[in-house]
XYZ file of N, CA and C in Angstrom:
570
model
N 179.318 270.291 117.525
C 179.390 268.366 117.334
C 177.733 267.950 117.888
N 177.383 267.579 117.603
C 176.290 266.350 118.627
C 177.386 265.259 118.600
N 176.530 265.174 119.755
C 177.552 263.458 121.142
C 177.785 262.413 120.153
N 176.535 261.737 119.209
C 176.828 260.947 118.375
C 177.623 260.666 117.478
N 178.521 259.441 117.561
C 179.975 259.704 117.135
C 179.030 258.248 115.612
N 179.556 260.388 114.520
C 178.795 259.662 112.738
C 180.432 259.350 112.062
N 180.418 257.953 111.484
C 181.532 257.829 110.553
C 180.497 257.861 109.306
N 181.593 258.612 108.205
C 180.351 258.707 106.495
C 181.600 257.040 106.361
N 180.840 256.425 105.461
C 181.703 255.312 104.831
C 180.794 256.347 102.799
N 181.534 256.980 102.876
C 181.546 257.552 101.393
C 182.100 256.699 99.718
N 181.833 255.790 99.408
C 181.351 254.839 98.294
C 181.076 255.251 96.989
N 181.847 254.772 95.282
C 180.806 254.071 94.680
C 181.200 253.156 94.040
N 179.570 252.434 93.523
C 179.584 250.967 93.578
C 179.147 250.805 92.445
N 179.501 250.116 90.696
C 178.886 249.870 90.282
C 178.455 248.802 90.020
N 179.010 246.951 90.028
C 178.289 246.415 89.583
C 178.442 245.671 91.306
N 178.440 246.976 92.720
C 178.347 246.390 93.792
C 179.138 245.626 94.688
N 179.934 244.940 94.568
C 181.973 244.555 94.708
C 182.063 245.574 96.512
N 182.209 246.626 96.375
C 181.986 248.098 96.878
C 181.241 248.065 97.409
N 180.254 247.831 97.470
C 179.183 248.657 98.282
C 178.520 247.380 99.199
N 179.271 246.086 98.878
C 179.118 244.817 100.300
C 181.441 245.434 100.395
N 182.373 245.870 100.562
C 183.336 246.715 100.981
C 183.087 247.272 102.237
N 181.701 247.773 101.646
C 180.678 249.801 102.445
C 180.460 248.246 103.607
N 179.237 247.833 103.191
C 178.646 247.268 104.277
C 179.697 246.383 105.196
N 180.198 245.395 105.017
C 181.746 245.181 106.339
C 182.496 245.640 106.708
N 182.673 246.903 106.374
C 183.108 248.557 106.985
C 181.854 248.787 107.995
N 180.866 249.152 106.977
C 179.697 249.497 108.413
C 179.036 248.696 109.473
N 179.236 246.920 109.665
C 179.405 246.355 110.030
C 180.228 247.071 111.855
N 181.502 246.645 111.164
C 182.362 247.349 112.074
C 182.534 248.358 112.792
N 181.945 249.609 111.850
C 181.949 250.896 112.515
C 180.437 250.600 113.509
N 179.699 249.967 113.216
C 178.390 249.729 114.275
C 178.701 248.892 115.598
N 180.045 247.549 115.405
C 180.472 246.518 116.308
C 180.491 247.932 117.893
N 181.493 249.332 116.928
C 181.591 250.336 118.454
C 181.426 251.251 118.857
N 178.953 250.577 118.744
C 178.936 251.364 119.151
C 178.657 253.429 118.331
N 179.520 253.290 116.929
C 179.382 254.313 116.575
C 178.479 254.591 115.777
N 177.722 255.170 114.541
C 176.340 255.055 113.715
C 177.843 254.911 112.206
N 177.689 254.519 111.313
C 177.741 254.298 110.021
C 176.409 255.397 109.361
N 177.383 256.034 107.905
C 176.554 256.498 108.114
C 176.979 256.647 105.907
N 175.829 255.258 105.440
C 176.474 255.313 104.135
C 175.549 256.763 103.344
N 177.321 256.774 102.810
C 176.953 257.811 101.929
C 177.893 257.833 100.268
N 176.554 257.737 98.996
C 177.452 257.881 97.980
C 177.243 259.503 97.116
N 178.476 258.692 95.750
C 178.077 260.115 94.923
C 176.784 260.163 93.950
N 176.265 261.725 93.875
C 175.257 260.953 92.417
C 175.760 260.449 91.218
N 175.269 258.969 90.790
C 175.452 258.272 89.148
C 174.232 257.736 89.701
N 173.975 257.979 87.911
C 172.118 256.793 87.723
C 172.899 255.860 87.720
N 171.980 254.987 87.922
C 172.466 253.474 87.323
C 173.144 252.802 88.265
N 173.833 252.220 89.304
C 175.149 251.982 90.151
C 174.248 251.887 90.997
N 174.454 250.281 91.628
C 174.081 249.390 92.743
C 174.071 250.717 94.564
N 174.576 251.848 94.043
C 174.773 252.323 95.724
C 174.076 253.573 95.992
N 173.960 254.391 94.597
C 172.362 255.508 94.139
C 171.507 254.983 94.353
N 170.945 253.528 94.391
C 169.439 252.323 94.111
C 169.447 252.435 95.863
N 170.573 252.486 96.822
C 170.327 252.462 97.825
C 170.547 253.217 98.756
N 171.513 254.027 98.734
C 172.365 254.233 99.996
C 171.347 256.377 99.512
N 172.433 257.305 100.369
C 171.056 258.136 100.577
C 172.849 259.188 99.456
N 172.497 260.699 98.410
C 173.307 261.579 98.136
C 174.190 261.844 98.927
N 175.906 262.237 99.075
C 176.610 262.432 100.315
C 175.547 264.147 100.731
N 175.628 264.789 101.477
C 175.598 266.252 101.502
C 175.861 267.219 101.999
N 176.698 268.241 101.341
C 177.696 269.243 102.407
C 177.928 269.712 103.591
N 176.609 268.906 104.360
C 176.602 269.092 106.219
C 176.815 267.867 105.813
N 177.401 266.948 105.361
C 177.520 265.748 106.202
C 178.866 265.618 106.511
N 180.388 266.204 106.104
C 181.183 266.486 106.289
C 181.436 267.317 107.465
N 180.304 268.107 107.593
C 180.546 269.058 109.145
C 180.453 268.428 110.664
N 179.378 267.439 109.846
C 179.312 266.863 111.330
C 180.356 265.204 111.544
N 179.951 264.561 110.601
C 181.221 263.259 110.714
C 181.941 263.560 111.714
N 183.079 262.305 112.648
C 183.890 262.103 113.205
C 184.378 261.615 112.326
N 185.025 261.133 111.191
C 185.315 260.828 110.382
C 184.572 260.399 109.709
N 185.706 259.475 108.749
C 185.248 259.228 107.057
C 185.306 257.730 106.423
N 185.506 257.317 106.128
C 185.705 255.824 105.094
C 185.463 255.851 104.089
N 186.355 256.328 102.417
C 186.325 256.754 101.016
C 186.595 255.104 99.566
N 184.987 254.559 99.672
C 186.024 253.603 98.721
C 185.003 253.398 97.569
N 185.569 252.869 96.272
C 185.820 253.498 95.169
C 186.691 251.756 94.022
N 186.061 251.766 93.309
C 186.288 250.553 92.244
C 187.634 251.344 91.498
N 188.400 250.526 91.218
C 189.378 251.195 90.315
C 189.690 251.315 88.749
N 189.641 252.477 88.843
C 189.725 253.621 87.951
C 190.657 253.245 87.125
N 191.803 252.140 85.959
C 192.964 252.309 85.199
C 193.650 253.329 87.437
N 193.994 252.551 88.271
C 194.909 253.473 89.344
C 194.354 254.019 89.702
N 193.666 254.556 89.295
C 192.102 255.850 90.810
C 191.083 255.431 90.695
N 190.953 256.270 91.797
C 189.074 256.297 92.213
C 187.980 256.984 90.731
N 186.781 256.658 91.623
C 186.112 256.758 89.597
C 186.112 258.125 90.325
N 185.361 258.871 88.974
C 185.616 260.763 88.557
C 185.058 261.274 89.114
N 183.382 260.496 89.402
C 182.599 261.657 90.166
C 183.292 261.860 92.347
N 183.712 260.640 92.454
C 184.423 260.238 93.980
C 185.351 262.059 93.988
N 186.250 261.970 92.274
C 187.479 262.782 91.998
C 186.966 264.322 92.083
N 185.361 264.729 91.987
C 184.705 265.848 91.346
C 183.997 266.526 92.290
N 182.629 265.524 93.353
C 182.721 265.904 94.620
C 184.215 266.638 95.395
N 185.237 265.857 96.296
C 185.460 266.798 96.495
C 186.848 267.495 95.851
N 186.672 268.015 94.676
C 186.933 269.259 93.640
C 185.690 270.359 94.339
N 185.025 270.110 95.108
C 184.213 270.683 95.133
C 184.197 271.397 96.651
N 184.591 270.462 97.437
C 184.709 270.229 98.927
C 185.296 271.844 99.389
N 185.931 273.003 98.684
C 187.100 274.168 98.854
C 186.529 274.461 100.824
N 184.600 274.542 100.098
C 184.545 275.475 101.373
C 184.577 274.760 102.957
N 184.305 273.432 102.351
C 185.068 272.261 103.878
C 186.099 272.163 104.787
N 187.190 272.541 103.132
C 188.479 272.469 103.515
C 188.783 273.989 103.699
N 188.477 275.433 103.352
C 188.959 276.141 104.672
C 188.666 276.181 105.443
N 187.528 275.758 106.168
C 186.974 275.989 107.148
C 187.933 274.613 108.073
N 188.251 274.455 107.582
C 188.833 272.724 108.424
C 188.058 271.500 108.864
N 186.823 271.608 108.245
C 185.939 271.260 109.452
C 186.421 269.295 109.417
N 187.340 268.551 108.339
C 187.635 267.096 108.739
C 189.581 266.869 109.218
N 190.008 268.800 109.729
C 190.883 268.305 110.169
C 190.708 267.500 111.733
N 191.576 266.698 111.398
C 192.151 265.678 112.755
C 191.399 264.517 113.405
N 190.381 264.540 112.374
C 189.711 263.407 112.109
C 190.342 262.307 111.369
N 189.950 260.983 111.747
C 190.262 260.405 111.350
C 189.756 259.488 109.897
N 189.829 258.712 109.150
C 189.663 258.636 107.890
C 190.759 256.670 107.190
N 189.883 256.652 106.418
C 190.841 255.066 105.125
C 189.876 255.538 103.942
N 190.634 254.308 103.563
C 189.838 254.224 102.215
C 189.875 252.631 101.687
N 188.846 252.301 100.909
C 188.727 250.559 100.063
C 188.764 250.922 99.005
N 188.291 248.969 97.869
C 188.963 249.634 96.698
C 188.309 248.055 96.459
N 188.069 247.713 95.051
C 187.468 246.529 94.688
C 188.202 246.373 93.167
N 188.999 245.411 92.519
C 189.255 245.531 91.539
C 188.314 243.644 90.613
N 189.270 243.684 89.576
C 188.298 242.649 89.108
C 189.552 241.492 88.450
N 190.638 242.456 88.910
C 191.877 241.064 88.128
C 193.295 241.698 89.622
N 193.893 240.293 90.183
C 194.989 240.535 91.377
C 195.616 241.979 91.316
N 195.891 242.418 89.431
C 196.884 243.012 89.507
C 196.267 244.531 88.975
N 195.562 245.031 89.235
C 194.012 245.873 88.389
C 194.219 247.371 89.152
N 195.218 247.607 89.924
C 195.897 249.678 90.491
C 194.887 249.138 92.105
N 194.643 248.229 92.550
C 194.430 248.624 94.182
C 195.339 249.547 94.847
N 196.205 248.694 94.797
C 196.737 249.678 96.008
C 197.273 251.852 95.576
N 197.527 251.911 94.334
C 197.739 252.990 93.637
C 196.026 253.483 93.785
N 194.968 252.944 93.168
C 193.933 253.334 93.944
C 193.693 253.804 95.337
N 193.782 253.210 96.130
C 194.015 253.243 97.776
C 195.077 254.386 98.306
N 195.998 254.442 97.109
C 197.378 255.641 97.357
C 196.302 256.476 97.240
N 196.485 256.755 96.151
C 195.023 258.723 94.812
C 194.327 259.160 96.063
N 193.320 257.287 96.003
C 191.877 258.255 97.549
C 192.468 258.956 98.259
N 194.081 258.574 99.450
C 194.081 259.589 100.562
C 194.527 260.501 100.201
N 195.270 261.432 98.958
C 195.549 262.734 98.561
C 193.684 263.359 99.180
N 193.208 263.179 99.038
C 192.107 264.853 99.116
C 192.148 264.551 101.205
N 191.809 263.217 101.294
C 191.545 263.096 102.340
C 193.416 264.409 103.653
N 194.255 263.769 103.339
C 195.464 264.339 103.170
C 195.089 265.735 103.139
N 194.605 266.220 101.764
C 193.919 267.438 101.601
C 193.639 268.276 102.946
N 192.480 267.419 103.659
C 191.798 268.045 104.180
C 192.232 267.970 105.701
N 192.974 267.350 105.780
C 193.877 267.993 107.537
C 193.575 266.313 108.025
N 193.468 265.527 107.610
C 192.703 264.293 108.214
C 193.616 262.716 108.316
N 193.115 261.707 109.380
C 194.071 261.435 109.554
C 194.517 260.182 109.568
N 194.876 259.319 108.229
C 194.749 258.081 107.387
C 195.429 257.040 108.402
N 194.408 255.933 108.277
C 194.557 255.510 108.597
C 194.751 253.867 107.827
N 195.058 252.935 107.908
C 195.596 251.753 107.345
C 194.777 250.576 108.164
N 195.298 249.012 107.982
C 194.955 248.232 108.527
C 196.450 247.690 108.263
N 196.735 247.475 109.882
C 197.681 246.428 109.492
C 198.584 245.689 109.960
N 199.531 245.241 110.153
C 200.061 244.139 109.865
C 200.110 242.932 111.001
N 198.850 243.318 112.185
C 199.248 242.442 113.597
C 197.642 242.126 112.769
N 196.662 242.562 111.970
C 194.946 241.745 111.572
C 195.534 240.469 111.132
N 195.582 238.803 111.398
C 196.170 238.461 111.036
C 195.524 237.807 109.987
N 194.690 238.370 109.166
C 193.869 237.823 107.975
C 195.019 238.704 107.241
N 195.606 239.490 107.363
C 195.916 240.338 105.834
C 196.757 239.111 105.971
N 198.019 238.341 106.638
C 198.995 237.424 106.500
C 198.124 235.501 105.688
N 197.376 236.201 105.883
C 196.702 235.184 105.235
C 195.353 235.181 103.690
N 195.464 236.348 103.961
C 194.539 236.001 101.730
C 195.308 235.797 101.233
N 194.644 235.020 100.495
C 195.635 235.472 99.215
C 194.156 236.300 97.722
N 193.611 237.200 98.199
C 192.842 237.857 97.760
C 192.565 239.721 97.889
N 191.695 239.779 98.643
C 192.115 241.039 98.521
C 192.454 241.606 100.509
N 192.914 242.737 99.988
C 193.656 243.007 101.832
C 195.052 243.706 101.605
N 194.995 244.709 102.574
C 196.444 245.184 102.096
C 196.277 246.380 103.399
N 198.173 246.983 103.864
C 198.239 247.633 104.828
C 197.301 248.748 104.356
N 197.007 249.563 103.446
C 196.845 250.484 103.052
C 194.653 251.319 102.702
N 194.697 249.754 103.129
C 193.178 250.161 103.165
C 192.855 248.666 102.660
N 191.098 248.406 102.718
C 190.296 247.084 102.404
C 190.050 246.681 101.234
N 190.388 245.861 101.125
C 190.028 245.398 99.466
C 189.330 243.853 99.137
N 189.456 243.689 97.734
C 188.748 243.193 97.098
C 188.758 243.084 96.051
N 189.399 241.643 95.659
C 189.572 241.015 94.212
C 189.495 239.736 93.457
N 187.837 240.373 92.078
C 187.589 239.226 92.227
C 187.227 238.639 91.328
N 188.519 238.185 90.778
C 189.098 237.292 89.899
C 189.648 236.136 90.823
N 190.118 236.381 92.036
C 190.028 235.098 93.023
C 188.811 235.466 93.481
N 188.622 235.838 94.197
C 187.515 235.831 95.407
C 186.183 235.409 94.901
N 185.624 235.149 93.601
C 184.697 235.559 93.345
C 183.646 237.354 93.501
N 182.527 236.636 93.461
C 181.188 238.399 93.020
C 181.562 238.552 94.601
N 181.532 237.786 95.799
C 181.090 238.288 97.156
C 182.934 237.885 97.324
N 182.848 238.982 98.429
C 183.919 239.045 99.144
C 183.831 238.045 100.326
N 185.869 237.553 100.432
C 185.441 235.887 100.720
C 185.771 236.496 102.487
N 185.874 235.079 103.115
C 185.778 235.549 104.403
C 186.812 237.486 104.753
N 187.917 236.987 104.241
C 189.197 237.573 104.888
C 189.284 238.967 104.548
N 188.497 239.060 103.331
C 188.629 240.258 102.548
C 187.503 240.976 102.998
N 186.121 240.406 103.953
C 185.148 240.541 104.384
C 185.286 240.852 105.936
N 186.798 240.163 106.786
C 186.821 240.527 108.188
C 188.147 241.386 108.362
N 188.534 242.209 107.167
C 189.681 243.365 106.996
C 189.273 244.416 106.655
N 187.417 244.354 105.908
C 186.772 245.325 105.808
C 185.495 246.287 107.188
N 185.627 244.563 107.907
C 184.498 245.053 108.913
C 186.111 245.384 109.760
N 187.260 245.134 110.169
C 188.501 245.416 111.266
C 188.685 246.965 110.874
N 188.860 247.212 109.147
C 189.846 248.820 109.621
C 187.770 250.237 109.948
N 186.319 248.845 109.520
C 185.216 250.345 109.776
C 185.771 250.139 111.561
N 186.007 248.813 112.807
C 185.846 249.747 114.041
C 187.086 250.294 113.980
N 188.568 249.911 113.212
C 190.052 250.559 113.452
C 189.344 252.522 113.497
N 188.622 252.056 112.353
C 188.708 254.377 112.390
C 187.641 255.236 113.018
N 186.804 253.553 113.545
C 184.932 254.392 114.889
C 186.218 254.670 116.312
N 187.085 253.088 116.388
C 187.652 253.138 117.618
C 187.851 254.769 118.116
N 189.027 254.767 116.600
C 190.080 256.366 116.527
C 188.894 258.055 116.797
N 187.820 257.483 116.270
C 187.179 258.716 116.218
C 186.711 258.421 118.252
N 185.784 257.417 118.310
C 185.717 257.805 119.920
C 186.626 258.484 120.820
N 187.313 257.788 120.146
C 188.080 258.855 121.792
C 189.321 259.671 121.317
N 188.578 260.313 120.303
C 188.840 261.370 119.902
C 187.874 263.050 120.187
N 187.264 262.200 120.448
C 185.557 262.428 121.194
C 185.228 262.349 122.442
N 185.847 261.795 123.143
C 186.402 261.489 124.237
C 186.652 262.505 125.232
């Protein structure tokens, strides 16, 4: 592994809200001196594919941590992300992600749109890969103050409550999640 600590931010974003969370998370990763790698899965016409690279098999082996995001899909992640994980048996057998820090994030159009079940479901393939799943601790003041997105399970955005763009609390919580995962990765690399 190279001396540069790279954190993959793997996400899918149809209308841009999940991409805004990914950008806030990348800002948090950058604050630590680690390098955020924004990646998406192959999909035509979504906001992510128009800007960021599609994840490559080598990205997993070279990362020091991974943060995954998806809009809610009936309480689950986007099917393209699930399909990606179903094709990672080689990395799973090699233990490419074992003991690396991980986290998840999501967005929905409504307050009760399945965010927490989506966050929990996204953690399952990360746990199968042996990753150390991290959330947002209640010591983050924004978690107590938000009236839109944000959860101890991961960063989130609620469009109906906050509008099309992230509100202050959602943005800060996403940034803190990126910092937290990157700090853990840096400690593990030391």
